[in-house]
Structure formats: structure tokens, C-alpha cells
Short mmCIF file of N, CA and C in Angstrom, two decimals:
data_model
loop_
_atom_site.label_atom_id
_atom_site.label_comp_id
_atom_site.label_asym_id
_atom_site.label_seq_id
_atom_site.Cartn_x
_atom_site.Cartn_y
_atom_site.Cartn_z
N MET A 29 -119.02 -265.74 13.69
CA MET A 29 -119.00 -263.81 13.59
C MET A 29 -119.49 -262.93 14.32
N LYS A 30 -118.57 -262.17 14.84
CA LYS A 30 -118.65 -260.81 16.17
C LYS A 30 -120.01 -259.32 15.58
N ASP A 31 -119.65 -259.11 17.08
CA ASP A 31 -120.29 -257.46 16.88
C ASP A 31 -119.43 -256.47 17.98
N PHE A 32 -119.58 -255.68 17.27
CA PHE A 32 -118.72 -254.84 17.88
C PHE A 32 -119.00 -253.00 18.47
N LYS A 33 -119.20 -253.05 19.18
CA LYS A 33 -120.40 -251.61 20.14
C LYS A 33 -118.93 -250.73 20.92
N GLN A 34 -118.63 -249.21 20.27
CA GLN A 34 -118.20 -248.19 21.55
C GLN A 34 -119.06 -247.14 20.83
N HIS A 35 -118.31 -246.35 21.68
CA HIS A 35 -118.55 -244.80 21.61
C HIS A 35 -117.58 -243.85 21.21
N PHE A 36 -117.89 -242.98 20.75
CA PHE A 36 -116.57 -242.18 20.18
C PHE A 36 -117.07 -241.20 20.70
N VAL A 37 -116.36 -239.98 21.28
CA VAL A 37 -116.41 -238.45 21.43
C VAL A 37 -116.26 -237.89 20.42
N ILE A 38 -116.68 -237.08 19.72
CA ILE A 38 -115.74 -236.04 18.88
C ILE A 38 -115.98 -234.46 19.17
N PRO A 39 -115.63 -233.63 18.80
CA PRO A 39 -115.56 -232.43 19.46
C PRO A 39 -115.77 -231.51 18.42
N ALA A 40 -117.37 -231.82 17.73
CA ALA A 40 -118.01 -230.39 16.83
C ALA A 40 -119.76 -231.24 17.27
N PRO A 41 -120.44 -230.51 16.79
CA PRO A 41 -121.89 -230.72 16.90
C PRO A 41 -122.46 -231.84 16.38
N PRO A 42 -123.42 -232.94 17.02
CA PRO A 42 -123.80 -233.71 15.81
C PRO A 42 -124.05 -233.88 14.19
N GLU A 43 -124.91 -232.18 13.95
CA GLU A 43 -124.87 -231.44 12.14
C GLU A 43 -123.75 -231.46 11.82
N GLU A 44 -122.59 -231.63 12.48
CA GLU A 44 -121.31 -231.31 11.60
C GLU A 44 -121.13 -232.91 11.41
N VAL A 45 -120.97 -233.23 12.11
CA VAL A 45 -120.62 -235.15 12.24
C VAL A 45 -121.03 -236.01 11.50
N TYR A 46 -122.22 -235.08 11.26
CA TYR A 46 -123.12 -236.00 10.14
C TYR A 46 -122.70 -235.40 9.34
N GLN A 47 -122.24 -234.19 8.66
CA GLN A 47 -122.35 -234.13 7.04
C GLN A 47 -120.82 -234.54 6.80
N ALA A 48 -119.77 -235.20 8.07
CA ALA A 48 -118.49 -235.16 7.67
C ALA A 48 -118.52 -236.72 7.31
N LEU A 49 -119.91 -237.76 7.56
CA LEU A 49 -119.65 -238.85 7.04
C LEU A 49 -120.79 -239.02 6.13
N THR A 50 -121.66 -238.18 5.86
CA THR A 50 -122.17 -238.48 4.91
C THR A 50 -121.71 -237.52 3.28
N ARG A 51 -120.88 -236.39 2.78
CA ARG A 51 -120.97 -235.37 2.17
C ARG A 51 -119.43 -236.04 1.57
N GLU A 52 -119.26 -236.33 0.13
CA GLU A 52 -117.78 -236.70 -0.17
C GLU A 52 -116.43 -236.16 0.16
N ALA A 53 -116.57 -234.82 -0.46
CA ALA A 53 -115.79 -233.83 -0.20
C ALA A 53 -115.07 -233.78 1.17
N THR A 54 -116.07 -233.65 2.45
CA THR A 54 -115.76 -233.89 3.68
C THR A 54 -115.66 -235.13 4.09
N ILE A 55 -115.42 -236.48 3.74
CA ILE A 55 -114.89 -237.69 3.85
C ILE A 55 -113.56 -237.33 3.85
N ARG A 56 -112.87 -236.73 2.06
CA ARG A 56 -112.13 -236.97 1.64
C ARG A 56 -110.60 -236.22 2.76
N LEU A 57 -111.69 -234.81 3.24
CA LEU A 57 -110.83 -233.87 3.82
C LEU A 57 -110.52 -235.19 5.30
N TRP A 58 -111.09 -235.55 5.96
CA TRP A 58 -110.96 -236.08 7.03
C TRP A 58 -109.79 -237.62 6.67
N SER A 59 -110.18 -238.27 5.83
CA SER A 59 -109.95 -239.59 5.66
C SER A 59 -108.42 -239.33 4.70
N GLY A 60 -108.53 -238.48 3.97
CA GLY A 60 -106.84 -238.25 3.32
C GLY A 60 -107.05 -239.00 2.02
N ASP A 61 -108.46 -240.02 1.22
CA ASP A 61 -108.35 -240.61 0.75
C ASP A 61 -109.49 -240.77 -0.34
N LYS A 62 -109.98 -240.94 -1.34
CA LYS A 62 -111.06 -241.00 -2.36
C LYS A 62 -112.44 -241.38 -1.89
N ALA A 63 -113.20 -241.36 -2.01
CA ALA A 63 -114.88 -241.38 -1.52
C ALA A 63 -116.04 -241.98 -1.89
N GLU A 64 -116.85 -242.66 -1.70
CA GLU A 64 -117.62 -242.41 -3.27
C GLU A 64 -118.67 -242.44 -2.00
N MET A 65 -120.06 -241.41 -1.60
CA MET A 65 -120.90 -241.52 -0.64
C MET A 65 -122.00 -241.10 -1.23
N SER A 66 -123.42 -241.15 -0.90
CA SER A 66 -124.37 -240.29 -1.22
C SER A 66 -125.62 -240.87 -0.19
N THR A 67 -126.09 -240.30 0.24
CA THR A 67 -127.58 -240.32 1.53
C THR A 67 -128.99 -240.80 0.78
N GLU A 68 -128.59 -241.16 -0.46
CA GLU A 68 -129.58 -241.75 -1.29
C GLU A 68 -129.80 -243.53 -0.33
N PRO A 69 -130.93 -243.57 0.57
CA PRO A 69 -130.75 -245.28 0.98
C PRO A 69 -130.95 -246.60 -0.55
N GLY A 70 -129.90 -246.80 -0.45
CA GLY A 70 -129.92 -248.30 -1.63
C GLY A 70 -129.27 -247.55 -2.34
N SER A 71 -128.30 -247.16 -2.08
CA SER A 71 -126.64 -246.78 -3.30
C SER A 71 -126.05 -247.33 -3.39
N GLU A 72 -124.58 -246.88 -3.57
CA GLU A 72 -123.84 -247.87 -2.99
C GLU A 72 -123.06 -246.33 -2.97
N PHE A 73 -121.26 -247.47 -1.32
CA PHE A 73 -120.29 -246.26 -1.59
C PHE A 73 -120.10 -247.05 -1.26
N SER A 74 -117.82 -246.77 -1.73
CA SER A 74 -117.17 -246.62 -1.09
C SER A 74 -116.12 -245.78 -0.44
N LEU A 75 -115.35 -246.33 0.70
CA LEU A 75 -115.07 -244.93 1.06
C LEU A 75 -112.67 -246.05 1.45
N TRP A 76 -112.02 -244.77 1.52
CA TRP A 76 -110.96 -245.47 1.18
C TRP A 76 -110.63 -245.94 -0.22
N ASP A 77 -110.63 -245.47 -0.50
CA ASP A 77 -110.34 -245.52 -2.33
C ASP A 77 -110.77 -247.17 -2.06
N GLY A 78 -111.90 -247.68 -1.76
CA GLY A 78 -112.72 -249.00 -2.21
C GLY A 78 -112.04 -250.15 -0.78
N SER A 79 -111.47 -249.70 0.00
CA SER A 79 -110.88 -250.38 0.85
C SER A 79 -112.29 -250.46 1.59
N ILE A 80 -113.26 -250.08 1.83
CA ILE A 80 -114.62 -250.39 2.38
C ILE A 80 -115.25 -249.95 1.20
N ALA A 81 -116.11 -251.03 1.13
CA ALA A 81 -117.52 -250.52 -0.28
C ALA A 81 -119.03 -251.86 0.79
N GLY A 82 -120.01 -250.89 0.07
CA GLY A 82 -121.11 -251.42 0.60
C GLY A 82 -122.15 -250.17 0.50
N ARG A 83 -123.71 -250.75 0.95
CA ARG A 83 -125.06 -250.39 0.37
C ARG A 83 -125.18 -249.45 1.27
N ASN A 84 -125.80 -248.22 1.13
CA ASN A 84 -126.43 -247.21 2.21
C ASN A 84 -127.76 -247.84 2.73
N ILE A 85 -128.42 -248.01 3.70
CA ILE A 85 -129.52 -248.51 4.46
C ILE A 85 -131.10 -247.23 4.16
N GLU A 86 -130.34 -246.40 5.22
CA GLU A 86 -130.94 -245.90 6.19
C GLU A 86 -130.16 -243.97 6.71
N PHE A 87 -131.16 -242.82 6.96
CA PHE A 87 -130.25 -242.51 6.71
C PHE A 87 -131.06 -241.34 7.54
N GLU A 88 -131.28 -240.48 8.71
CA GLU A 88 -131.99 -239.21 9.69
C GLU A 88 -131.23 -238.45 9.46
N GLU A 89 -131.14 -237.77 8.93
CA GLU A 89 -130.40 -236.15 9.12
C GLU A 89 -129.89 -235.67 10.33
N GLY A 90 -128.62 -235.52 10.54
CA GLY A 90 -128.28 -235.62 11.82
C GLY A 90 -127.73 -236.08 12.98
N ARG A 91 -128.43 -237.05 13.01
CA ARG A 91 -128.99 -238.46 13.55
C ARG A 91 -127.74 -239.18 13.64
N LYS A 92 -128.41 -240.24 12.46
CA LYS A 92 -128.39 -241.49 11.54
C LYS A 92 -127.85 -241.94 11.11
N LEU A 93 -126.66 -242.70 10.68
CA LEU A 93 -126.77 -243.89 9.16
C LEU A 93 -127.15 -244.98 9.25
N VAL A 94 -127.27 -246.31 8.60
CA VAL A 94 -127.42 -247.68 8.73
C VAL A 94 -126.44 -247.71 6.96
N GLN A 95 -125.50 -248.56 7.42
CA GLN A 95 -124.85 -249.15 5.79
C GLN A 95 -124.78 -250.53 6.17
N GLU A 96 -124.84 -251.60 4.79
CA GLU A 96 -124.47 -252.61 4.96
C GLU A 96 -122.54 -252.82 5.17
N TRP A 97 -122.37 -253.60 4.62
CA TRP A 97 -120.71 -253.15 4.53
C TRP A 97 -120.36 -254.52 4.76
N TYR A 98 -119.90 -254.99 3.01
CA TYR A 98 -119.60 -256.14 2.40
C TYR A 98 -118.16 -256.75 3.09
N PHE A 99 -118.43 -258.27 3.11
CA PHE A 99 -117.04 -258.95 3.27
C PHE A 99 -117.79 -260.19 2.03
N GLY A 100 -117.33 -260.06 0.76
CA GLY A 100 -117.86 -261.52 -0.07
C GLY A 100 -119.26 -261.14 -0.50
N ASP A 101 -119.17 -262.90 -0.22
CA ASP A 101 -120.69 -263.59 -0.36
C ASP A 101 -121.62 -263.17 1.08
N GLN A 102 -121.29 -262.42 2.35
CA GLN A 102 -121.29 -263.33 3.40
C GLN A 102 -123.12 -263.40 3.83
N GLU A 103 -123.53 -263.91 4.18
CA GLU A 103 -124.68 -264.01 4.90
C GLU A 103 -124.53 -264.61 6.44
N PRO A 104 -125.45 -263.68 7.13
CA PRO A 104 -126.20 -262.57 6.57
C PRO A 104 -125.07 -261.01 7.08
N ALA A 105 -125.69 -259.79 6.33
CA ALA A 105 -125.10 -259.42 5.88
C ALA A 105 -124.12 -258.82 7.41
N SER A 106 -123.36 -257.84 7.08
CA SER A 106 -122.58 -257.11 8.05
C SER A 106 -123.18 -255.68 8.60
N ILE A 107 -123.87 -255.08 9.35
CA ILE A 107 -124.72 -254.44 9.37
C ILE A 107 -123.76 -252.73 10.49
N VAL A 108 -123.57 -252.00 9.70
CA VAL A 108 -122.84 -250.59 10.50
C VAL A 108 -124.00 -249.85 10.73
N THR A 109 -124.22 -249.27 12.05
CA THR A 109 -124.95 -248.26 12.91
C THR A 109 -124.67 -247.31 13.93
N ILE A 110 -124.33 -245.84 12.86
CA ILE A 110 -124.16 -244.80 14.01
C ILE A 110 -125.14 -244.05 13.96
N ILE A 111 -125.13 -244.06 15.15
CA ILE A 111 -126.23 -242.99 16.08
C ILE A 111 -125.51 -241.81 17.04
N LEU A 112 -125.44 -240.86 16.54
CA LEU A 112 -125.03 -239.64 16.89
C LEU A 112 -125.52 -238.94 18.01
N HIS A 113 -125.46 -238.23 19.34
CA HIS A 113 -125.45 -237.97 20.44
C HIS A 113 -125.21 -236.69 20.54
N PRO A 114 -125.87 -235.91 21.14
CA PRO A 114 -125.63 -234.27 21.04
C PRO A 114 -124.42 -234.71 22.74
N HIS A 115 -123.50 -234.52 23.44
CA HIS A 115 -122.64 -234.65 24.24
C HIS A 115 -121.87 -233.35 24.95
N LYS A 116 -121.89 -233.03 25.80
CA LYS A 116 -121.22 -231.75 26.56
C LYS A 116 -119.77 -231.35 25.67
N LYS A 117 -118.99 -232.09 25.06
CA LYS A 117 -118.20 -231.86 23.89
C LYS A 117 -117.91 -231.95 22.60
N GLY A 118 -119.23 -232.08 22.23
CA GLY A 118 -119.48 -231.98 21.03
C GLY A 118 -120.25 -233.19 20.44
N THR A 119 -119.75 -234.62 19.89
CA THR A 119 -121.36 -235.96 19.73
C THR A 119 -120.61 -236.63 20.18
N SER A 120 -121.27 -237.61 20.93
CA SER A 120 -120.97 -239.01 21.21
C SER A 120 -121.86 -239.70 20.22
N ALA A 121 -120.56 -240.20 19.51
CA ALA A 121 -120.74 -241.11 18.50
C ALA A 121 -121.02 -242.54 18.66
N GLU A 122 -121.82 -243.08 18.68
CA GLU A 122 -122.28 -244.49 18.73
C GLU A 122 -122.40 -245.14 17.22
N LEU A 123 -120.94 -246.22 18.14
CA LEU A 123 -121.72 -247.28 16.72
C LEU A 123 -121.56 -248.40 17.14
N ARG A 124 -122.15 -249.24 16.19
CA ARG A 124 -122.75 -250.36 16.57
C ARG A 124 -122.46 -251.31 15.04
N HIS A 125 -121.77 -252.08 14.90
CA HIS A 125 -120.94 -253.40 13.86
C HIS A 125 -121.55 -255.01 13.97
N SER A 126 -122.27 -255.36 13.49
CA SER A 126 -122.76 -256.60 13.47
C SER A 126 -122.38 -257.77 12.30
N ASN A 127 -122.29 -259.18 12.34
CA ASN A 127 -121.68 -259.72 11.67
C ASN A 127 -120.72 -259.18 11.20
N ILE A 128 -119.32 -259.40 11.73
CA ILE A 128 -117.83 -259.36 11.59
C ILE A 128 -117.03 -260.35 11.33
N PRO A 129 -117.00 -260.84 10.28
CA PRO A 129 -116.32 -262.06 9.74
C PRO A 129 -115.25 -262.34 10.84
N ASP A 130 -114.82 -263.11 11.42
CA ASP A 130 -114.24 -263.71 12.30
C ASP A 130 -113.08 -263.27 12.51
N GLU A 131 -112.02 -263.80 11.41
CA GLU A 131 -110.88 -263.53 10.71
C GLU A 131 -111.03 -261.97 9.86
N ALA A 132 -111.74 -261.27 9.67
CA ALA A 132 -111.60 -259.64 10.13
C ALA A 132 -111.27 -258.56 11.14
N TYR A 133 -112.40 -259.18 11.87
CA TYR A 133 -112.50 -258.72 13.62
C TYR A 133 -111.64 -257.94 13.97
N ASP A 134 -110.31 -258.32 14.17
CA ASP A 134 -109.59 -257.07 14.94
C ASP A 134 -108.48 -256.14 13.94
N ASP A 135 -108.72 -256.50 12.63
CA ASP A 135 -108.47 -255.07 11.72
C ASP A 135 -109.69 -254.33 11.69
N ILE A 136 -110.77 -254.87 11.76
CA ILE A 136 -111.85 -254.10 11.90
C ILE A 136 -111.67 -252.97 12.58
N VAL A 137 -112.04 -253.98 13.75
CA VAL A 137 -111.96 -252.73 15.32
C VAL A 137 -110.81 -251.89 15.14
N GLU A 138 -109.85 -252.32 14.48
CA GLU A 138 -108.35 -251.22 14.75
C GLU A 138 -108.70 -250.04 13.17
N GLY A 139 -109.34 -250.82 12.45
CA GLY A 139 -109.83 -249.80 12.01
C GLY A 139 -110.41 -248.46 12.57
N TRP A 140 -112.19 -248.84 12.80
CA TRP A 140 -112.60 -248.10 13.88
C TRP A 140 -112.25 -247.35 14.09
N ARG A 141 -111.47 -247.79 14.73
CA ARG A 141 -110.15 -246.78 16.81
C ARG A 141 -109.57 -245.79 16.17
N ASP A 142 -108.63 -246.21 14.84
CA ASP A 142 -107.73 -246.02 14.39
C ASP A 142 -108.02 -245.14 13.31
N ALA A 143 -108.43 -245.71 11.93
CA ALA A 143 -108.40 -244.82 10.94
C ALA A 143 -109.61 -243.82 10.37
N TYR A 144 -111.02 -244.71 10.36
CA TYR A 144 -112.18 -243.70 11.14
C TYR A 144 -112.72 -243.28 11.82
N PHE A 145 -112.82 -243.09 12.98
CA PHE A 145 -112.96 -242.77 14.24
C PHE A 145 -111.36 -242.04 14.80
N GLY A 146 -111.03 -242.66 14.00
CA GLY A 146 -109.64 -241.31 15.53
C GLY A 146 -109.16 -240.42 14.01
N SER A 147 -109.43 -240.19 12.63
CA SER A 147 -108.81 -239.68 12.08
C SER A 147 -109.95 -238.76 12.32
N LEU A 148 -110.96 -239.04 12.13
CA LEU A 148 -111.98 -237.75 12.86
C LEU A 148 -112.37 -236.41 13.91
N ILE A 149 -112.26 -237.57 14.26
CA ILE A 149 -111.87 -237.08 16.04
C ILE A 149 -109.85 -236.35 15.71
N ASP A 150 -109.80 -236.64 15.37
CA ASP A 150 -108.31 -235.74 14.59
C ASP A 150 -108.47 -234.65 14.43
N PHE A 151 -109.01 -234.77 13.04
CA PHE A 151 -109.34 -233.64 11.77
C PHE A 151 -110.37 -232.59 13.09
N TYR A 152 -111.50 -232.94 13.44
CA TYR A 152 -111.68 -232.15 14.69
C TYR A 152 -110.87 -231.27 15.47
N THR A 153 -110.19 -232.01 16.15
CA THR A 153 -109.32 -231.64 17.39
C THR A 153 -108.27 -230.86 16.64
N GLU A 154 -107.86 -230.82 15.67
CA GLU A 154 -106.28 -229.45 15.06
C GLU A 154 -107.12 -228.15 14.63
#
């Protein structure tokens, strides 16, 4: 298993980026696909019409979200932490994704860069 960490700069304030990551309607706008999301710890979520699914663990309004991403019956769990920091150009999103299965690593990293944060950055740039 592998870990991935990267910072992304998004041209919007942290409060807006947090809403974009946690509200179904906004996720649909920037991802272009069906999403199920709640900020209730313990709730299940689904992004890109089920391509990504997991369980919400922790939320800190305007600042942080922690999720478990499902990869079958994998142990230990694959944990995603996104921490939002104010940045002179908007928001610096600190991403940490731990325990990524080796066979999924390249696709997950590409997904984070292109589909997830790439789409989010494009949404606020256009």
C-alpha cells in the first residue's frame, strides 16, 4: 500500500471550497456527475455516480474533511484527509490519502490531479 500527499491551489476562499466538497448540488456542478454527500460523521458518500464510495469520518466547517474510501474489504482502511488553508490566491488544499492499494495507486493519483482537484480548479477559474 502507498500514501499520496499534495497541495492544490484553488482560486476561491476556503469557505466556498469546503461547500464545494461537501454539498451534493455543488459537487454535481464541478464534477459533472451524480453525487451523494452528507456532513454527518458515519454517513456513506458516493462521487462520480458511484465510481468513488466510502464513509465520512470527520468534518470541521470551512477547514477539514476526513473520509474512508472503500477498496473492497481492505484493511487497514484507506483514509483521505483534506485540510483547507487560506492562500493569497484563494485556498491551499492539503490532500493526504493513505493506504492506497498498489494496483490502484497510479489511477488514484491521476484522478486526484485531473478529475477531482483539476475539475474543482477549472470550476473556479472559468
